[in-house]
Amino acid sequence: MPHNPDHPPAKKFKPGSPFFRLDKKPGMLLPRKENVSVPIDVQRKNLPIYQAKSQLINQLRQLHNAVLIGETGSGKTTQIPQYLYEAGIARQGIVAVTQPRRVAAISLATRVAEEKRTQLGKLVGYTVRFEDVTSSETKLKFMTDGMLLREAIGDPLLLRYTVVVLDEAHERTVHTDVLFGVVKAAQRKRREQNKVPLKVVRHDSKSTYDDRQDCGCGASVRPEQEAPASHDILVFMTGQEEIEALARTCRDIAKHLPDSCGPMTVIPLYASLPPAQQLRVFQPAPKGCRKVILSTNIAETSITISGIKYVIDTGMVKAKRFNPESGLEVLAVQRVSKAQAWQRAGRAGREDSGSVYRLYTEDEFDNLIPMTVPEIQRCNLASVMLQLLALGIPDVMNFDFMSKPSPGKQQAMRSAVEQLDLLGAVGRKGEQVTLTPLGKKMASFPLEPRYAKTILLSPDFQCSEEVLTIVSLLSVDSVLYNPPARREECLAARKKFTTSEGDHLTLLNIYRAFKKVNANKEWCRENFVNSRNMSMVGEVRAQLREICLKLSMKLESCGSDTGSVRRCLAHGLFVNAAELQPDGSYTALDTHQPVAIHPSSVLFQAKPAYVVFNELLHTSKCYMRDLCLVDADWLVEAAPEYFRRKLRPTKS
DNA sequence: GAAGGAGAA
């Protein structure tokens, strides 16, 4: 049992911390009052971090590395870069502040520029993909961690920067994890070469809820009946299907609520929802009406909704896992970590008091793993390894990753190198792994290695323009909407574009049609096409095309000769090939494991003899997603040695 | 025989 709530430990809330306990009722939180009418420099001085300013500056002057622990709202992300600048610590270069998300980088830069009373892009700027709002004057630069990683390929010593601040490091995204090693290596090399030193500041966030495990374990209360109607509820669930099902149930219930309850509106929230529907979560419910938001983990960090009084946490999350032996990524429902449970709890009562109801017992809570497994231990490392090699890291197998290399990770790294080897991106000199000229070209694309390879192969098949389009379509979020309520309509609309050649060419047809109507929004709505993601395809395509031109590739269109596109895909994706079996099932040629066609594929009801696919997804079955019909001969010509071992003798 | 957690370059 946690401490006796009647005698809370004395240490808990420092003055100025964003929350202090309102009373002894479990889970009650009260925030600092924000006053928008207060002038900006007074607001800055009111931040908790301000009291420590001179001490922080002194420390930062002396230290090469610093870890800063502060609570949400302490002002560390906006103030530290300014302190560094004001103290002249960053005089010889730029202060980079990295963020895992684009919106965060942009909004922080906007805020700091406001505080500095300068135009965004002058002293304070930001860089995210497709958007560079900086100039030669920029000294404080907010950027996505992925962007700094890209920059590091051209400048491994990060010589433009004197300080790198890695914010939200506790989220442990792949990019931040890799950046840690890269920045440390740059720091060391700069010291060795007597260059201007590089400071590294890592921001971490401190949970204010450490000692509150007594709050709300086991949901016995029905907030929807007992609380005032203005109190909104946020429910954390695992996925779209589950959310839509519960939304229907809730709406039914809402029709038959007793008068004492008042009406409620149910709003689903997940990433693949059209933007207009996502925005609904921010609209206040009509007066006297309760807002109930059913959300995936998107509301844990990416979307912050104000006015949430209650959080209901199912304790489950859908997340990727990686099996290094099969090289298979598995999307599976699993328990959240304690850190995640607290993060969810913290989404309630951001402006006022709030509570969390956990749909699991205190015992179950105690048995949760303390921290979420870092993403880098849950994904395919092929792309990461290629990047490290391109950065000129001498010994990639022993790269200084944030987490200690576990046996599992060693295996994951080996299988990643094997994949790169099959793609011709790496060679080996004894124990050392080296990048081939092809691998170097592949690394210059912001893409999964196999897609980069496919693009690089495309000139051989005179279909680069088509392959550029297809790869761009595959590297953004889905351009297709599939609203469950309008399934029939949706299928009918899509029929116009489907081809028995598979999903890649179906997508190409949709893109061509989209271009033909000049990106008409009405056309998008009628055809269940996500116009925002479709526009993104255009931007990605332009970026990839630019890289091709820099590599002096000859870019041609094959027009209606779609066979050459499929042949090119067969050559690029030959590792992901599957063969129809006499019993009508499919077997992956690489691992010989049984696989099935995903129901979202246009080939779902077809029985092609050979296909290549983009990815395997293990949910209820091991599904192939995004399939392309290919000839067995093409696979053999793509990798004769490889397929001599893999193909069934009777077929070839 | 029937389904896609969230990010990012």
XYZ file of C-alpha atoms (C1' of nucleotides) in Angstrom:
661
model
C 0.000 0.000 0.000
C 1.167 3.542 -0.636
C 1.431 6.006 2.179
C -1.503 6.787 4.401
C -3.373 9.606 2.690
C -3.993 11.279 6.026
C -0.293 11.848 6.451
C 1.088 12.838 3.098
C 4.881 13.119 2.947
C 6.011 16.667 3.498
C 8.386 16.982 0.528
C 5.851 16.891 -2.236
C 5.193 20.131 -3.989
C 7.764 22.832 -4.191
C 6.510 26.402 -4.332
C 5.970 27.412 -7.876
C 5.544 23.877 -9.149
C 2.681 23.640 -11.577
C 0.509 21.556 -9.319
C -0.033 21.444 -5.635
C -2.413 19.281 -3.746
C -5.769 20.910 -3.182
C -6.886 18.613 -0.416
C -6.329 15.052 0.591
C -8.814 13.664 -1.849
C -6.915 11.271 -4.094
C -6.106 12.580 -7.515
C -7.120 16.164 -6.939
C -4.857 18.535 -8.762
C -4.825 22.257 -8.883
C -2.674 24.153 -11.325
C -1.093 27.537 -11.212
C -3.432 30.163 -12.553
C -2.242 31.467 -15.881
C -3.050 35.080 -16.481
C -3.094 36.006 -20.125
C -3.304 39.740 -19.517
C 0.052 39.808 -17.700
C 2.837 41.340 -19.831
C 5.140 38.826 -21.445
C 8.287 39.684 -19.467
C 6.370 39.510 -16.202
C 5.046 36.108 -17.283
C 8.624 35.001 -17.894
C 9.637 36.104 -14.410
C 6.691 34.260 -12.908
C 7.850 30.935 -14.293
C 9.215 28.522 -11.685
C 12.513 28.298 -13.555
C 13.143 32.042 -13.193
C 14.092 31.682 -9.536
C 16.948 29.415 -10.542
C 18.090 31.523 -13.501
C 21.487 32.776 -12.322
C 22.330 29.457 -10.732
C 21.410 27.643 -13.940
C 23.488 29.978 -16.079
C 26.526 29.495 -13.842
C 26.126 25.752 -13.991
C 25.606 25.716 -17.744
C 28.730 27.804 -18.256
C 30.839 25.181 -16.550
C 29.231 21.958 -17.659
C 29.653 20.211 -20.986
C 26.673 18.011 -20.317
C 23.656 18.769 -18.244
C 20.436 17.004 -17.468
C 17.631 19.307 -16.531
C 14.705 17.916 -14.656
C 11.638 20.060 -14.461
C 7.933 19.669 -14.376
C 5.566 20.390 -17.215
C 4.977 24.118 -17.280
C 8.170 25.016 -15.442
C 9.272 26.942 -18.504
C 12.439 25.001 -19.164
C 11.952 24.552 -22.896
C 11.219 28.188 -23.660
C 13.566 29.784 -21.093
C 16.784 27.750 -21.157
C 17.631 28.653 -24.770
C 17.061 32.326 -23.954
C 19.200 32.137 -20.811
C 21.974 30.531 -22.850
C 21.724 33.297 -25.388
C 21.454 36.146 -22.877
C 24.477 34.828 -20.988
C 26.505 34.748 -24.185
C 27.101 31.022 -23.894
C 25.934 30.513 -27.441
C 27.890 33.391 -28.943
C 29.994 31.326 -31.319
C 27.186 29.333 -32.827
C 23.579 28.298 -32.756
C 21.560 26.771 -29.936
C 19.566 23.862 -31.317
C 16.510 22.710 -29.391
C 15.100 19.440 -30.665
C 11.515 18.249 -30.387
C 9.971 14.905 -31.331
C 7.013 16.632 -33.047
C 6.760 19.275 -35.753
C 3.953 21.238 -34.139
C 5.920 21.511 -30.908
C 9.003 22.863 -32.693
C 6.919 25.430 -34.555
C 4.835 26.605 -31.605
C 7.834 26.850 -29.266
C 9.750 28.935 -31.784
C 6.720 31.177 -32.197
C 6.419 31.621 -28.451
C 10.112 32.387 -27.897
C 10.193 34.834 -30.802
C 7.259 36.598 -29.147
C 9.090 36.722 -25.837
C 12.159 38.109 -27.575
C 9.948 40.553 -29.467
C 11.474 39.596 -32.783
C 10.108 38.362 -36.027
C 10.071 34.595 -36.344
C 12.957 33.487 -38.545
C 15.363 36.199 -37.401
C 16.982 35.605 -34.008
C 14.583 32.751 -33.270
C 13.582 30.273 -35.933
C 12.600 26.707 -36.624
C 13.382 23.937 -39.074
C 11.068 21.023 -39.787
C 10.659 18.967 -42.941
C 9.431 21.168 -45.812
C 9.712 24.282 -43.695
C 12.846 26.214 -42.808
C 12.070 29.459 -41.056
C 15.618 30.488 -40.179
C 18.148 33.002 -41.484
C 21.803 33.862 -41.020
C 20.760 35.788 -37.913
C 19.150 32.773 -36.252
C 20.758 31.884 -32.936
C 17.948 29.946 -31.292
C 16.743 27.200 -33.553
C 13.902 24.860 -32.708
C 13.828 21.754 -34.843
C 12.534 18.198 -35.028
C 15.030 15.610 -33.832
C 14.790 13.900 -37.216
C 15.844 17.122 -38.912
C 19.000 17.485 -36.801
C 19.806 13.862 -37.562
C 19.510 14.589 -41.289
C 21.778 17.617 -40.896
C 24.309 15.459 -39.092
C 24.788 13.362 -42.248
C 26.247 16.410 -43.984
C 28.006 17.705 -40.860
C 28.745 14.933 -38.348
C 30.521 17.351 -35.981
C 27.471 19.645 -35.913
C 29.860 22.595 -36.257
C 27.069 25.142 -36.704
C 25.932 24.499 -33.154
C 27.464 25.308 -29.804
C 24.655 23.844 -27.751
C 22.227 21.049 -28.486
C 19.210 20.826 -26.208
C 17.422 17.504 -26.505
C 13.941 18.101 -25.217
C 11.393 15.438 -24.297
C 14.253 12.973 -24.070
C 12.185 10.824 -21.729
C 9.876 9.974 -24.628
C 12.714 7.915 -26.064
C 11.863 8.288 -29.721
C 14.208 6.539 -32.144
C 15.508 9.865 -33.383
C 16.329 11.229 -29.916
C 18.007 7.984 -28.937
C 20.212 7.992 -32.025
C 20.908 11.712 -31.644
C 22.295 11.094 -28.180
C 25.013 8.880 -29.561
C 25.651 11.184 -32.500
C 25.897 14.305 -30.345
C 28.186 12.577 -27.876
C 30.455 11.458 -30.696
C 30.502 14.998 -32.132
C 31.336 16.395 -28.722
C 34.241 14.014 -28.281
C 35.656 14.615 -31.764
C 35.410 18.370 -31.388
C 37.358 18.156 -28.159
C 40.003 15.991 -29.848
C 40.305 18.413 -32.755
C 40.345 21.481 -30.486
C 37.236 22.873 -32.095
C 34.642 24.982 -30.312
C 33.140 22.716 -27.652
C 29.621 21.395 -27.937
C 27.350 21.515 -24.931
C 24.579 18.986 -24.539
C 21.550 19.720 -22.407
C 18.936 17.103 -21.957
C 15.599 17.943 -20.744
C 13.697 15.402 -18.859
C 10.336 15.726 -17.290
C 9.610 14.913 -13.743
C 6.365 13.291 -12.896
C 4.477 15.143 -10.236
C 2.461 12.072 -9.502
C 5.100 9.770 -8.083
C 3.475 9.409 -4.737
C -0.096 9.254 -5.805
C -0.585 5.662 -6.563
C -3.537 5.760 -4.249
C -5.653 7.657 -6.706
C -8.454 6.016 -8.543
C -7.297 2.441 -8.969
C -10.343 0.370 -9.797
C -13.273 2.238 -11.218
C -16.217 2.014 -8.924
C -17.555 5.461 -9.624
C -19.615 6.348 -12.654
C -18.559 9.899 -13.330
C -21.003 10.242 -16.187
C -23.859 10.065 -13.718
C -22.422 11.634 -10.633
C -20.396 14.599 -11.756
C -21.621 17.976 -12.954
C -22.269 17.983 -16.669
C -19.605 20.535 -17.496
C -16.931 18.040 -16.495
C -15.524 16.418 -19.592
C -14.215 12.865 -19.730
C -11.241 11.489 -21.652
C -11.106 7.726 -22.127
C -7.890 6.038 -23.247
C -8.469 3.005 -25.455
C -6.426 0.990 -27.944
C -7.641 1.507 -31.485
C -10.065 2.793 -34.087
C -12.338 -0.227 -34.170
C -12.722 -0.413 -30.409
C -13.317 3.332 -30.198
C -15.968 3.381 -32.926
C -17.768 0.425 -31.318
C -17.844 2.061 -27.902
C -18.878 5.371 -29.477
C -21.950 3.661 -30.940
C -22.785 2.086 -27.587
C -22.311 5.379 -25.739
C -24.557 7.217 -28.195
C -27.247 4.600 -27.651
C -26.904 4.967 -23.919
C -26.983 8.746 -24.251
C -30.455 8.502 -25.780
C -31.858 6.759 -22.730
C -30.141 8.619 -19.926
C -32.263 9.610 -16.936
C -33.096 13.327 -16.844
C -30.829 13.831 -13.847
C -27.778 13.099 -16.003
C -28.063 15.635 -18.753
C -27.049 14.960 -22.350
C -23.594 13.898 -23.515
C -21.742 14.108 -26.795
C -19.356 11.331 -27.703
C -16.305 12.221 -29.759
C -13.886 9.632 -31.138
C -10.247 10.670 -31.530
C -7.523 8.865 -33.448
C -4.866 9.832 -35.967
C -6.529 8.605 -39.156
C -9.620 10.722 -38.530
C -10.105 13.626 -40.945
C -8.731 16.889 -39.485
C -12.184 18.465 -39.260
C -13.376 15.641 -37.053
C -10.241 15.796 -34.917
C -10.932 19.463 -34.275
C -14.253 18.558 -32.684
C -12.463 17.569 -29.481
C -11.508 21.213 -28.932
C -15.008 22.604 -29.356
C -16.780 23.075 -26.054
C -19.872 20.912 -25.681
C -23.212 22.771 -25.726
C -24.158 24.202 -22.357
C -25.232 21.527 -19.918
C -23.878 18.818 -22.179
C -20.982 16.560 -21.251
C -18.152 15.885 -23.658
C -16.859 12.319 -23.665
C -13.738 11.792 -25.748
C -12.760 8.259 -26.699
C -9.133 8.407 -27.716
C -6.083 6.355 -28.606
C -2.712 7.272 -27.156
C -2.731 10.278 -29.502
C -4.104 12.245 -26.517
C -1.205 11.169 -24.311
C 1.294 13.556 -25.855
C 0.328 14.773 -29.314
C -3.034 16.381 -28.658
C -3.722 18.311 -25.469
C -7.357 18.970 -24.690
C -8.290 21.513 -22.087
C -11.198 21.160 -19.706
C -10.758 17.462 -19.019
C -11.946 16.676 -15.530
C -11.810 12.910 -15.604
C -9.516 10.460 -17.289
C -10.571 6.857 -17.644
C -7.604 4.626 -18.326
C -8.177 1.124 -19.648
C -4.521 0.418 -18.973
C -4.025 -0.979 -22.458
C -2.304 0.356 -25.544
C -1.716 -0.868 -29.071
C 1.971 -0.687 -29.844
C 4.610 -2.121 -32.090
C 6.840 -4.894 -30.935
C 9.712 -6.332 -32.841
C 10.823 -9.910 -33.117
C 14.487 -9.780 -34.106
C 14.545 -13.432 -35.108
C 11.741 -13.239 -37.652
C 12.432 -9.577 -38.401
C 8.729 -9.093 -37.942
C 7.037 -6.079 -36.494
C 3.985 -6.977 -34.497
C 1.225 -4.547 -33.666
C -0.261 -5.839 -30.464
C -2.525 -4.766 -27.631
C -0.514 -4.682 -24.435
C -0.398 -3.178 -20.972
C 0.800 0.375 -20.552
C 3.832 1.182 -18.415
C 3.553 2.999 -15.113
C 5.052 6.076 -16.711
C 2.359 5.945 -19.367
C -0.373 5.471 -16.778
C 0.827 8.621 -15.012
C 1.061 10.468 -18.288
C -2.565 9.569 -18.980
C -3.584 10.621 -15.486
C -1.889 13.956 -16.031
C -4.207 14.733 -18.936
C -6.965 15.427 -16.414
C -7.224 18.613 -14.466
C -4.676 20.640 -16.365
C -6.555 23.856 -15.566
C -8.469 22.751 -12.527
C -8.681 19.742 -10.267
C -9.115 16.374 -11.939
C -9.178 12.654 -11.299
C -8.265 9.430 -13.008
C -10.233 6.202 -12.927
C -8.167 3.169 -13.728
C -9.998 0.120 -15.012
C -7.574 -2.206 -13.326
C -6.613 -3.097 -9.799
C -3.888 -1.651 -7.672
C -2.083 -4.988 -7.869
C -2.144 -4.818 -11.632
C -0.861 -1.276 -11.445
C 2.017 -2.349 -9.198
C 2.947 -5.011 -11.718
C 3.170 -2.654 -14.683
C 6.668 -2.141 -16.035
C 8.041 1.197 -14.755
C 8.959 2.711 -18.125
C 7.768 2.137 -21.672
C 10.276 0.075 -23.660
C 12.159 2.570 -25.839
C 10.978 2.544 -29.418
C 14.444 1.708 -30.686
C 14.092 -1.684 -29.041
C 10.741 -2.255 -30.710
C 11.415 -1.535 -34.355
C 13.325 -2.645 -37.387
C 16.772 -1.035 -37.225
C 17.625 -1.192 -40.940
C 16.976 2.503 -41.436
C 18.825 3.520 -38.252
C 21.858 1.413 -39.143
C 21.989 2.877 -42.638
C 21.937 6.370 -41.173
C 24.678 5.594 -38.668
C 26.832 4.245 -41.479
C 26.164 7.369 -43.523
C 27.212 9.475 -40.534
C 30.580 7.800 -40.726
C 30.262 6.094 -37.350
C 33.259 3.761 -37.463
C 31.887 0.749 -35.610
C 28.116 0.631 -35.955
C 27.715 -2.693 -34.203
C 29.129 -1.093 -31.062
C 27.396 2.253 -31.380
C 26.868 4.087 -28.118
C 23.099 3.682 -27.865
C 21.271 5.177 -24.916
C 20.200 1.824 -23.549
C 22.780 -0.830 -22.861
C 22.991 -3.237 -25.783
C 20.999 -6.284 -24.778
C 21.400 -9.654 -26.466
C 18.081 -8.998 -28.192
C 19.341 -5.721 -29.568
C 22.563 -7.251 -30.807
C 20.381 -9.693 -32.713
C 18.224 -6.837 -34.022
C 21.330 -5.009 -35.217
C 22.657 -8.109 -36.940
C 19.369 -8.737 -38.732
C 19.245 -5.077 -39.783
C 22.731 -5.368 -41.288
C 21.677 -8.580 -43.036
C 18.731 -6.746 -44.602
C 21.026 -3.955 -45.742
C 23.374 -6.561 -47.130
C 20.576 -8.119 -49.188
C 19.775 -4.667 -50.569
C 23.434 -4.202 -51.514
C 23.831 -1.247 -49.165
C 26.660 -2.649 -47.081
C 29.735 -4.763 -47.397
C 31.823 -6.344 -44.686
C 35.496 -6.234 -43.933
C 35.899 -8.853 -41.245
C 33.890 -7.604 -38.300
C 33.557 -4.110 -39.750
C 30.455 -3.141 -41.689
C 30.993 -0.585 -44.431
C 28.702 1.378 -46.679
C 28.756 0.594 -50.412
C 28.390 3.429 -52.974
C 24.796 2.235 -53.476
C 24.228 2.360 -49.715
C 25.550 5.907 -49.625
C 23.027 6.918 -52.263
C 20.254 5.107 -50.403
C 21.053 7.035 -47.217
C 20.506 10.338 -48.974
C 16.771 9.612 -49.217
C 14.564 10.203 -46.160
C 13.045 6.773 -46.711
C 13.072 3.183 -45.562
C 16.097 1.546 -47.228
C 13.984 -0.714 -49.445
C 12.060 2.257 -50.860
C 15.285 4.155 -51.486
C 16.606 1.097 -53.294
C 13.452 0.851 -55.429
C 13.820 4.474 -56.508
C 17.489 3.958 -57.341
C 16.585 0.939 -59.477
C 13.803 2.699 -61.351
C 15.915 4.234 -64.162
C 16.735 0.672 -65.278
C 13.040 0.179 -65.954
C 12.343 3.654 -67.384
C 9.661 4.273 -64.783
C 11.210 6.667 -62.242
C 8.353 9.184 -62.389
C 5.846 6.468 -61.498
C 8.029 4.913 -58.802
C 8.625 8.345 -57.239
C 4.875 8.794 -57.011
C 4.294 5.346 -55.557
C 7.036 5.635 -52.948
C 5.763 9.071 -51.948
C 2.260 7.662 -51.569
C 3.599 4.916 -49.334
C 5.723 7.151 -47.160
C 2.949 9.450 -45.924
C -0.020 8.527 -43.777
C -2.746 6.771 -45.704
C -4.312 8.882 -48.437
C -7.471 6.806 -48.237
C -10.287 7.308 -45.795
C -12.255 4.289 -44.694
C -15.029 5.583 -42.485
C -16.624 2.451 -41.042
C -20.129 3.915 -41.264
C -19.883 4.477 -45.030
C -18.081 1.333 -46.061
C -20.244 0.451 -49.046
C -20.100 3.936 -50.544
C -16.395 4.006 -49.979
C -15.769 0.688 -51.733
C -17.927 1.787 -54.662
C -15.963 5.008 -55.063
C -12.650 3.196 -54.930
C -13.655 0.683 -57.567
C -12.957 3.212 -60.331
C -9.256 3.102 -59.520
C -8.643 -0.490 -58.557
C -6.577 -2.722 -60.759
C -5.806 -6.409 -60.500
C -2.142 -5.428 -60.605
C -2.348 -4.559 -56.922
C -2.341 -1.763 -54.385
C 0.672 0.184 -55.626
C -0.829 0.727 -59.049
C -4.254 1.416 -57.594
C -2.672 4.192 -55.535
C -0.916 5.457 -58.652
C -4.285 5.622 -60.437
C -5.756 7.612 -57.570
C -2.828 10.046 -57.600
C -3.128 10.522 -61.350
C -6.857 11.189 -61.028
C -6.186 13.617 -58.178
C -3.735 15.519 -60.383
C -6.164 15.501 -63.269
C -8.816 17.331 -61.222
C -6.164 19.751 -59.873
C -6.385 18.517 -56.309
C -10.052 19.428 -56.151
C -11.314 19.138 -52.570
C -14.827 18.160 -53.581
C -13.417 15.331 -55.681
C -11.440 14.182 -52.636
C -14.556 14.101 -50.478
C -16.530 12.170 -53.071
C -13.749 9.647 -53.470
C -12.816 9.239 -49.802
C -9.378 10.644 -50.421
C -7.538 12.485 -47.636
C -6.665 15.730 -49.385
C -4.220 16.843 -46.691
C -2.182 13.657 -46.966
C -2.470 13.790 -50.738
C -0.929 17.268 -50.786
C 1.816 15.930 -48.558
C 2.492 13.284 -51.236
C 3.223 16.104 -53.652
C 5.712 17.680 -51.240
C 7.451 14.393 -50.516
C 7.599 13.618 -54.212
C 9.208 16.972 -54.982
C 11.796 16.392 -52.253
C 12.629 12.878 -53.482
C 12.786 14.042 -57.085
C 15.226 16.771 -56.078
C 17.490 14.165 -54.481
C 17.294 12.018 -57.635
C 18.364 14.972 -59.759
C 21.284 15.676 -57.430
C 22.337 12.068 -57.943
C 22.142 12.690 -61.735
C 19.486 10.053 -62.235
C 17.664 9.892 -65.538
C 13.974 10.324 -64.754
C 11.537 8.920 -67.288
C 7.882 8.020 -67.348
C 6.673 4.632 -68.575
C 3.208 5.994 -69.357
C 0.754 3.115 -69.501
C 3.399 0.406 -69.354
C 2.588 -0.540 -65.772
C 4.372 -3.869 -66.184
C 7.721 -2.165 -65.901
C 6.630 -0.493 -62.667
C 5.743 -3.872 -61.198
C 9.007 -5.305 -62.405
C 10.856 -2.494 -60.685
C 8.906 -3.119 -57.470
C 9.762 -6.821 -57.722
C 13.443 -5.889 -57.873
C 13.212 -3.476 -54.951
C 10.982 -5.519 -52.667
C 12.103 -9.051 -53.525
C 12.838 -9.773 -49.845
C 9.119 -9.259 -49.215
C 7.778 -11.833 -51.644
C 5.044 -14.379 -51.078
C 3.913 -17.414 -53.028
C 0.451 -18.923 -53.408
C 0.254 -22.482 -52.069
C -1.867 -25.309 -53.529
C -4.290 -24.965 -50.608
C -4.890 -21.291 -51.430
C -2.823 -19.875 -48.579
C 0.356 -17.823 -48.915
C 3.884 -18.378 -47.695
C 6.504 -15.678 -47.313
C 9.507 -16.766 -49.366
C 12.029 -15.239 -46.994
C 10.990 -16.915 -43.750
C 8.574 -19.565 -45.068
C 6.003 -18.405 -42.580
C 2.303 -18.446 -43.466
C 0.975 -15.006 -44.389
C -2.381 -13.667 -45.561
C -3.596 -10.815 -47.741
C -4.779 -7.910 -45.611
C -8.482 -7.139 -46.085
C -7.613 -3.563 -47.059
C -5.790 -4.796 -50.163
C -7.409 -4.631 -53.581
C -6.091 -8.176 -54.057
C -7.955 -9.436 -50.990
C -10.289 -11.634 -52.994
C -7.812 -12.427 -55.730
C -5.338 -15.304 -55.805
C -2.202 -14.084 -57.559
C 0.583 -16.691 -57.757
C 3.336 -14.307 -56.654
C 3.240 -10.972 -54.909
C 5.614 -8.542 -53.249
C 4.361 -6.533 -50.314
C 5.418 -3.492 -48.315
C 5.128 -4.801 -44.812
C 3.912 -7.590 -42.620
C 1.554 -6.770 -39.830
C 0.771 -9.307 -37.194
C -2.642 -8.631 -35.695
C -5.159 -11.438 -35.722
C -3.050 -13.078 -38.451
C 0.195 -12.306 -40.159
C -1.038 -9.926 -42.829
C 0.761 -8.601 -45.899
C -0.074 -4.953 -46.544
C 0.140 -3.137 -49.881
C 0.605 -5.879 -52.430
C 1.835 -5.892 -55.987
C 1.315 -8.699 -58.472
C 4.661 -9.933 -59.856
C 6.081 -12.676 -62.082
C 8.229 -15.375 -60.532
C 10.819 -14.689 -63.243
C 11.239 -11.107 -62.117
C 12.022 -12.225 -58.595
C 14.603 -14.665 -59.871
C 16.265 -12.049 -62.074
C 16.286 -9.618 -59.114
C 18.222 -11.958 -56.837
C 19.095 -15.239 -58.555
C 21.257 -16.592 -55.756
C 18.721 -15.745 -53.090
C 15.766 -17.282 -54.881
C 17.575 -20.419 -55.945
C 17.283 -21.312 -52.270
C 13.805 -19.922 -51.664
C 11.551 -20.835 -54.596
C 9.702 -24.117 -54.799
C 11.445 -26.241 -57.422
C 8.215 -27.148 -59.238
C 7.417 -23.480 -59.902
C 10.721 -22.355 -61.327
C -11.886 -15.436 -45.011
C -12.457 -9.632 -43.062
C -8.788 -4.658 -40.553
C -4.592 0.185 -39.719
C -1.176 2.755 -31.746
C 1.471 7.416 -32.150
C 5.418 10.154 -34.312
C 9.286 11.693 -37.888
C 12.872 12.412 -42.401
